[in-house]
Short mmCIF file of C-alpha atoms in Angstrom, two decimals:
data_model
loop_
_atom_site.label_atom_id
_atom_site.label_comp_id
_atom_site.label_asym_id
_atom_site.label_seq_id
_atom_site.Cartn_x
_atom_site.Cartn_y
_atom_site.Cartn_z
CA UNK A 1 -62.50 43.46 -68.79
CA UNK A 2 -64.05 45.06 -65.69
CA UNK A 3 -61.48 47.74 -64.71
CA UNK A 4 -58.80 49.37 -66.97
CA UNK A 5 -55.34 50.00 -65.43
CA UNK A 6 -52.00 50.43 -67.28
CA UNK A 7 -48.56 49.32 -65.68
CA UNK A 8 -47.61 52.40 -64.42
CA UNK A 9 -50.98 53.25 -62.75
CA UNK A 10 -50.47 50.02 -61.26
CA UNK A 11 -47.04 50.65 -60.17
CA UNK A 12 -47.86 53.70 -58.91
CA UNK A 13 -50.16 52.34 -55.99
CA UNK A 14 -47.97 49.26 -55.28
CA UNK A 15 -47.10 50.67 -51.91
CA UNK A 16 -51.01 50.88 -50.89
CA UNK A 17 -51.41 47.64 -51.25
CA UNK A 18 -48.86 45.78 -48.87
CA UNK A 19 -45.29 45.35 -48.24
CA UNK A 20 -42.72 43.75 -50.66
CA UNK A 21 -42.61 40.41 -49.18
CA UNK A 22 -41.74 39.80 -45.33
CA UNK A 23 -37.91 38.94 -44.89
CA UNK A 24 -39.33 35.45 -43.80
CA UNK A 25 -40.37 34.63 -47.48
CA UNK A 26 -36.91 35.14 -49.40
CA UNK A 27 -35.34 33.48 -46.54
CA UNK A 28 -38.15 30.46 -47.13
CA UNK A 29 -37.30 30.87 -51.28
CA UNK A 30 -33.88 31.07 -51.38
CA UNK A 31 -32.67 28.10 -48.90
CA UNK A 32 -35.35 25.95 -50.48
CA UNK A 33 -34.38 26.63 -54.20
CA UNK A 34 -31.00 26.19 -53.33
CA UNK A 35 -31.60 22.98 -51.78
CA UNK A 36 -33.70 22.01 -54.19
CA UNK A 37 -31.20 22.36 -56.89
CA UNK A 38 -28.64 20.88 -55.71
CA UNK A 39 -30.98 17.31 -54.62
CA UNK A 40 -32.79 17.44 -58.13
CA UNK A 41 -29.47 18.59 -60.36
CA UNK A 42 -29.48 15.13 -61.69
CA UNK A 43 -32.99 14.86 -62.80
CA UNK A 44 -32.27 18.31 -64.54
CA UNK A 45 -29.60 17.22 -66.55
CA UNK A 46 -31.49 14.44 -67.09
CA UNK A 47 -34.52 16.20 -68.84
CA UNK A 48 -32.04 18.41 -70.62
CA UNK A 49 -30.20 16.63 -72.33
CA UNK A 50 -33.30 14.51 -73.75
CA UNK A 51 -34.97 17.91 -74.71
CA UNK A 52 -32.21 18.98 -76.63
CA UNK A 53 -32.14 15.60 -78.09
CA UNK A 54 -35.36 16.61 -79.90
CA UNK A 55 -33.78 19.75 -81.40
CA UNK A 56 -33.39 23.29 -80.48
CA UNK A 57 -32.34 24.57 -76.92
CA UNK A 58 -33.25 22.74 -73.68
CA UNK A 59 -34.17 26.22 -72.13
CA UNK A 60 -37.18 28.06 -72.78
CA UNK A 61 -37.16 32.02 -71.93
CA UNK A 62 -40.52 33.79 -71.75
CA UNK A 63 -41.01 37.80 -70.75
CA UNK A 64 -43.18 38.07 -67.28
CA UNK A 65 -44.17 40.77 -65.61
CA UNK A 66 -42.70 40.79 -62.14
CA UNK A 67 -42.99 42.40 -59.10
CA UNK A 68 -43.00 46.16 -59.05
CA UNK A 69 -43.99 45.58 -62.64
CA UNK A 70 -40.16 44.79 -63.79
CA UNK A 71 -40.08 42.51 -66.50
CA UNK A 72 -37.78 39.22 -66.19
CA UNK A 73 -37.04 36.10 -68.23
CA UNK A 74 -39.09 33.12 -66.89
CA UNK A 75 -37.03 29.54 -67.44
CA UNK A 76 -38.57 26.58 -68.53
CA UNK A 77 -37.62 23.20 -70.11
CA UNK A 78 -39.01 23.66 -73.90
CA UNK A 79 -42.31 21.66 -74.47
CA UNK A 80 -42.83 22.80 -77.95
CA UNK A 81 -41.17 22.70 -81.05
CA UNK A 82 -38.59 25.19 -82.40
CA UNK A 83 -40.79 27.07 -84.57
CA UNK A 84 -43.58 27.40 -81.82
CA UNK A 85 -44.45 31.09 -82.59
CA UNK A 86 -45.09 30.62 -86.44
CA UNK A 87 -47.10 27.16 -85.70
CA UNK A 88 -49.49 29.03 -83.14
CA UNK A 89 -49.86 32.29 -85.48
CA UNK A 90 -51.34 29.90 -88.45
CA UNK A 91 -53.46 28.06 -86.22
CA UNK A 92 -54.71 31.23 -85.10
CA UNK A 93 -55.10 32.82 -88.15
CA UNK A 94 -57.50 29.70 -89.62
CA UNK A 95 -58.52 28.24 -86.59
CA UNK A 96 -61.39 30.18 -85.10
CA UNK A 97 -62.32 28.61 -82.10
CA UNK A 98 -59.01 28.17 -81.37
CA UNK A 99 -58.11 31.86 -81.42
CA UNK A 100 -61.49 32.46 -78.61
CA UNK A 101 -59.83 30.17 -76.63
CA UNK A 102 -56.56 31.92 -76.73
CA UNK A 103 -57.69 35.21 -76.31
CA UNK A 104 -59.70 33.87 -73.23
CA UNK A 105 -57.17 31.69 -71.54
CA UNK A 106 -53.85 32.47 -73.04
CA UNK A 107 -53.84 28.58 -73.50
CA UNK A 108 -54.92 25.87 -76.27
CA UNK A 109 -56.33 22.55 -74.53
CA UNK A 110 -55.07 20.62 -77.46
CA UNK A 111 -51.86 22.68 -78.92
CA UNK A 112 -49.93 21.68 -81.67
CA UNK A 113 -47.16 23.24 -80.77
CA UNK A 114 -46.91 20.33 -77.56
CA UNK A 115 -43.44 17.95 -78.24
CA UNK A 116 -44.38 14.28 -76.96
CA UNK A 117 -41.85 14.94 -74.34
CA UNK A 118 -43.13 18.25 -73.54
CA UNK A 119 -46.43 17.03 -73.24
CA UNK A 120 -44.96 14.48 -70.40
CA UNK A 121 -43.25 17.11 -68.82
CA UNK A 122 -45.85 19.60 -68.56
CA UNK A 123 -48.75 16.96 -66.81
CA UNK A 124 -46.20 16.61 -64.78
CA UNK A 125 -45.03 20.03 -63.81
CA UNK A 126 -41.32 18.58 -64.68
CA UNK A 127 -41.20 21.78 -66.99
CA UNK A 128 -41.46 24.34 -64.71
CA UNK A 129 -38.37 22.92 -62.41
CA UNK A 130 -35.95 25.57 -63.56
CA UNK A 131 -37.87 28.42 -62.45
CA UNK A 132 -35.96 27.71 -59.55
CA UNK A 133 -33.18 29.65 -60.81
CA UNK A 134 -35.49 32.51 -60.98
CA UNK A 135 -36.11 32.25 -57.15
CA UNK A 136 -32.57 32.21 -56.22
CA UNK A 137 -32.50 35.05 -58.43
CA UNK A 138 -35.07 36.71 -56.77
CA UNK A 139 -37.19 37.16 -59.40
CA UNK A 140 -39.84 34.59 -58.18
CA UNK A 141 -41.13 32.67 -55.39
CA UNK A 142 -41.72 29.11 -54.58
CA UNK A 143 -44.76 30.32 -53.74
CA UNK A 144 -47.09 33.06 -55.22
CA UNK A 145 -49.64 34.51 -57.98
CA UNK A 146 -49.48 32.74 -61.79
CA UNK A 147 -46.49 34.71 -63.63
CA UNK A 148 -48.06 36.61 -66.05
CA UNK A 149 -47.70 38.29 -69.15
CA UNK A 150 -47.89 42.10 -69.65
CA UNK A 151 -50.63 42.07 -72.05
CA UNK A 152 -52.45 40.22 -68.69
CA UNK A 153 -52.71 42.74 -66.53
CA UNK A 154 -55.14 44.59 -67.21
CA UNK A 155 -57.43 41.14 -65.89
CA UNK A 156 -56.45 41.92 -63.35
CA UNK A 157 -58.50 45.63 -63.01
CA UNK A 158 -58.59 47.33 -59.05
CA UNK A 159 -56.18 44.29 -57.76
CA UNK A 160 -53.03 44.77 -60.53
CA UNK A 161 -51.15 46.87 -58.06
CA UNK A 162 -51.45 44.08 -55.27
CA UNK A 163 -50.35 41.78 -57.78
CA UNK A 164 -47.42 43.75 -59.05
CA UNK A 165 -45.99 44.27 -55.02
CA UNK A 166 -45.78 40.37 -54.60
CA UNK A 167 -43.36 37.95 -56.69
CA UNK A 168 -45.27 35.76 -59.04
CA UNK A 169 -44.81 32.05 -58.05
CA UNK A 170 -43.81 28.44 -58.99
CA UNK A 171 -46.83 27.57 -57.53
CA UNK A 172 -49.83 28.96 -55.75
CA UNK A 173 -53.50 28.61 -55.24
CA UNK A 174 -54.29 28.30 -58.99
CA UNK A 175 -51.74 24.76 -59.10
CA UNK A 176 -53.42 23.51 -56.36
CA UNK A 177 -56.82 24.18 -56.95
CA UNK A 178 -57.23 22.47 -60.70
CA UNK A 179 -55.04 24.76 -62.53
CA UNK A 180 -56.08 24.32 -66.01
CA UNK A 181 -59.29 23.33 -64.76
CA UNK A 182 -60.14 27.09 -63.67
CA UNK A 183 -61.38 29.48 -66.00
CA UNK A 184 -59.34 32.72 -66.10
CA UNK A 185 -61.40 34.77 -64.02
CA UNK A 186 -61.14 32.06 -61.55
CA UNK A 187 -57.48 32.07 -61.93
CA UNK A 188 -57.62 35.93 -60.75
CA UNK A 189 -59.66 35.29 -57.78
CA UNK A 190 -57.54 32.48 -56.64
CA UNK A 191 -54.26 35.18 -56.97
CA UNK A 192 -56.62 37.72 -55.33
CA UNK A 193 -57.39 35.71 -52.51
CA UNK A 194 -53.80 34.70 -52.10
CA UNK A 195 -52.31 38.20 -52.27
CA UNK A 196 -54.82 39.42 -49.35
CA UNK A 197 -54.26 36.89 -47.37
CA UNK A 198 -50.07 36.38 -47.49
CA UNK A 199 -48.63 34.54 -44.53
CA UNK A 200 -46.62 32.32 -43.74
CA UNK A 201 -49.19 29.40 -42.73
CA UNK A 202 -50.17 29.69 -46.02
CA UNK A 203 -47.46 29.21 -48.31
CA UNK A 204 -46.72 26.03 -46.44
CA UNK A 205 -49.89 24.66 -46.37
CA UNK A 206 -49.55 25.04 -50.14
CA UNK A 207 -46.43 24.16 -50.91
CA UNK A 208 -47.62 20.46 -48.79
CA UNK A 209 -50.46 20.63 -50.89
CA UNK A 210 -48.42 21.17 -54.50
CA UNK A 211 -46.69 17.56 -54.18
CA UNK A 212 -49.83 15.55 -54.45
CA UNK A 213 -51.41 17.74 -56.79
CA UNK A 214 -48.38 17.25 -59.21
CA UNK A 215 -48.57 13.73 -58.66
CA UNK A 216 -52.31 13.17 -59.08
CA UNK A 217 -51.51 15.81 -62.29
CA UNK A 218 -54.26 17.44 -61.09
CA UNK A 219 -55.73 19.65 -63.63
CA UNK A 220 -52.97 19.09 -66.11
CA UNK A 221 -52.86 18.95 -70.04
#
């Protein structure tokens, strides 16, 4: 990696790099996750109840790092079987192009790990619905960077504190620009470029631009 910075280095300079968010974007997030919800509510049920059909929990919590570098649960609809940790840490363990690629990307192009139904679910983005809940919770944004791990930022060198003073976001640049189809230091640049240049013409122009990219599945696996 380029640059070395820890969380609280990062932290630290989160007010040099811009405001918090403008009051215009929770007031954007919150009405439109609440209206959201309540139109899609029964296509939610929908997919959760034939998720938990499969076995295990129709939820899926993950740690991300957040803004201000607090850490929150991210929701998802599971896409992977119950026992998704110990499947990936064999694979990893014998599989040694497989452990490049995760080490690169944080992601396997063919994982095992994938339900049917999750695999329909995440080419179609149908997965990442209830991160809405995390935007009425004001945890996340309907638009923003990729939500990241902790053991991410550090990718993220000079530009981690500009990442950590925005909320990470349902989508952003990197959905709409061929997601999985971008390396990860594309990725970065994409969240760069979208954390210098936050307005309001922007996250509308994306958030037009997210619909057909879900429905094309651009960029999705």
């Amino acid at each position: 990696m380029p640059f070395d910075v820890t969380l609280q280095q990062a932290v630290g300079t989160v007010g040099q790099a811009h405001a918090l968010g403008p009051v215009w974007k929770r007031v954007v997030d919150f009405s439109g996750a609440a209206l959201l919800l309540v139109a899609l509510s029964p296509l939610l049920i929908a997919i959760g109840l034939v998720v938990r059909c499969g076995g295990g929990s129709a939820l899926f919590r993950h740690r991300r790092i957040g803004q201000r570098g607090r850490e929150f649960d991210c929701f998802k609809f599971r896409t992977m079987v119950p026992n998704a940790e110990a499947v990936l840490h064999e694979l990893l363990e014998k599989d040694h192009a497989a452990r490049e690629e995760w080490a690169r990307d944080h992601k396997l192009r063919k994982d095992p790990r994938i339900t049917a139904i999750g695999r329909f679910l995440r080419k179609t983005s149908l997965d990442e619905l209830p991160q809405l809940i995390n935007v009425l919770r004001g945890e996340m944004s309907l638009v923003g960077p990729r939500p990241i791990v902790l053991q991410e930022l550090p990718k993220y060198g000079r530009t981690a504190s500009k990442y950590l003073a925005v909320k990470p976001g349902i989508t952003g640049l990197w959905q709409v620009t061929g997601r999985n189809n971008t390396d990860y230091q594309e990725r970065v640049a994409l969240d760069r470029y979208y954390m210098s240049h936050l307005s309001l013409r922007l996250d509308l122009a994306i958030l037009f631009r997210t619909i057909p990219a879900v429905l094309l599945r651009s960029g999705a696996y």
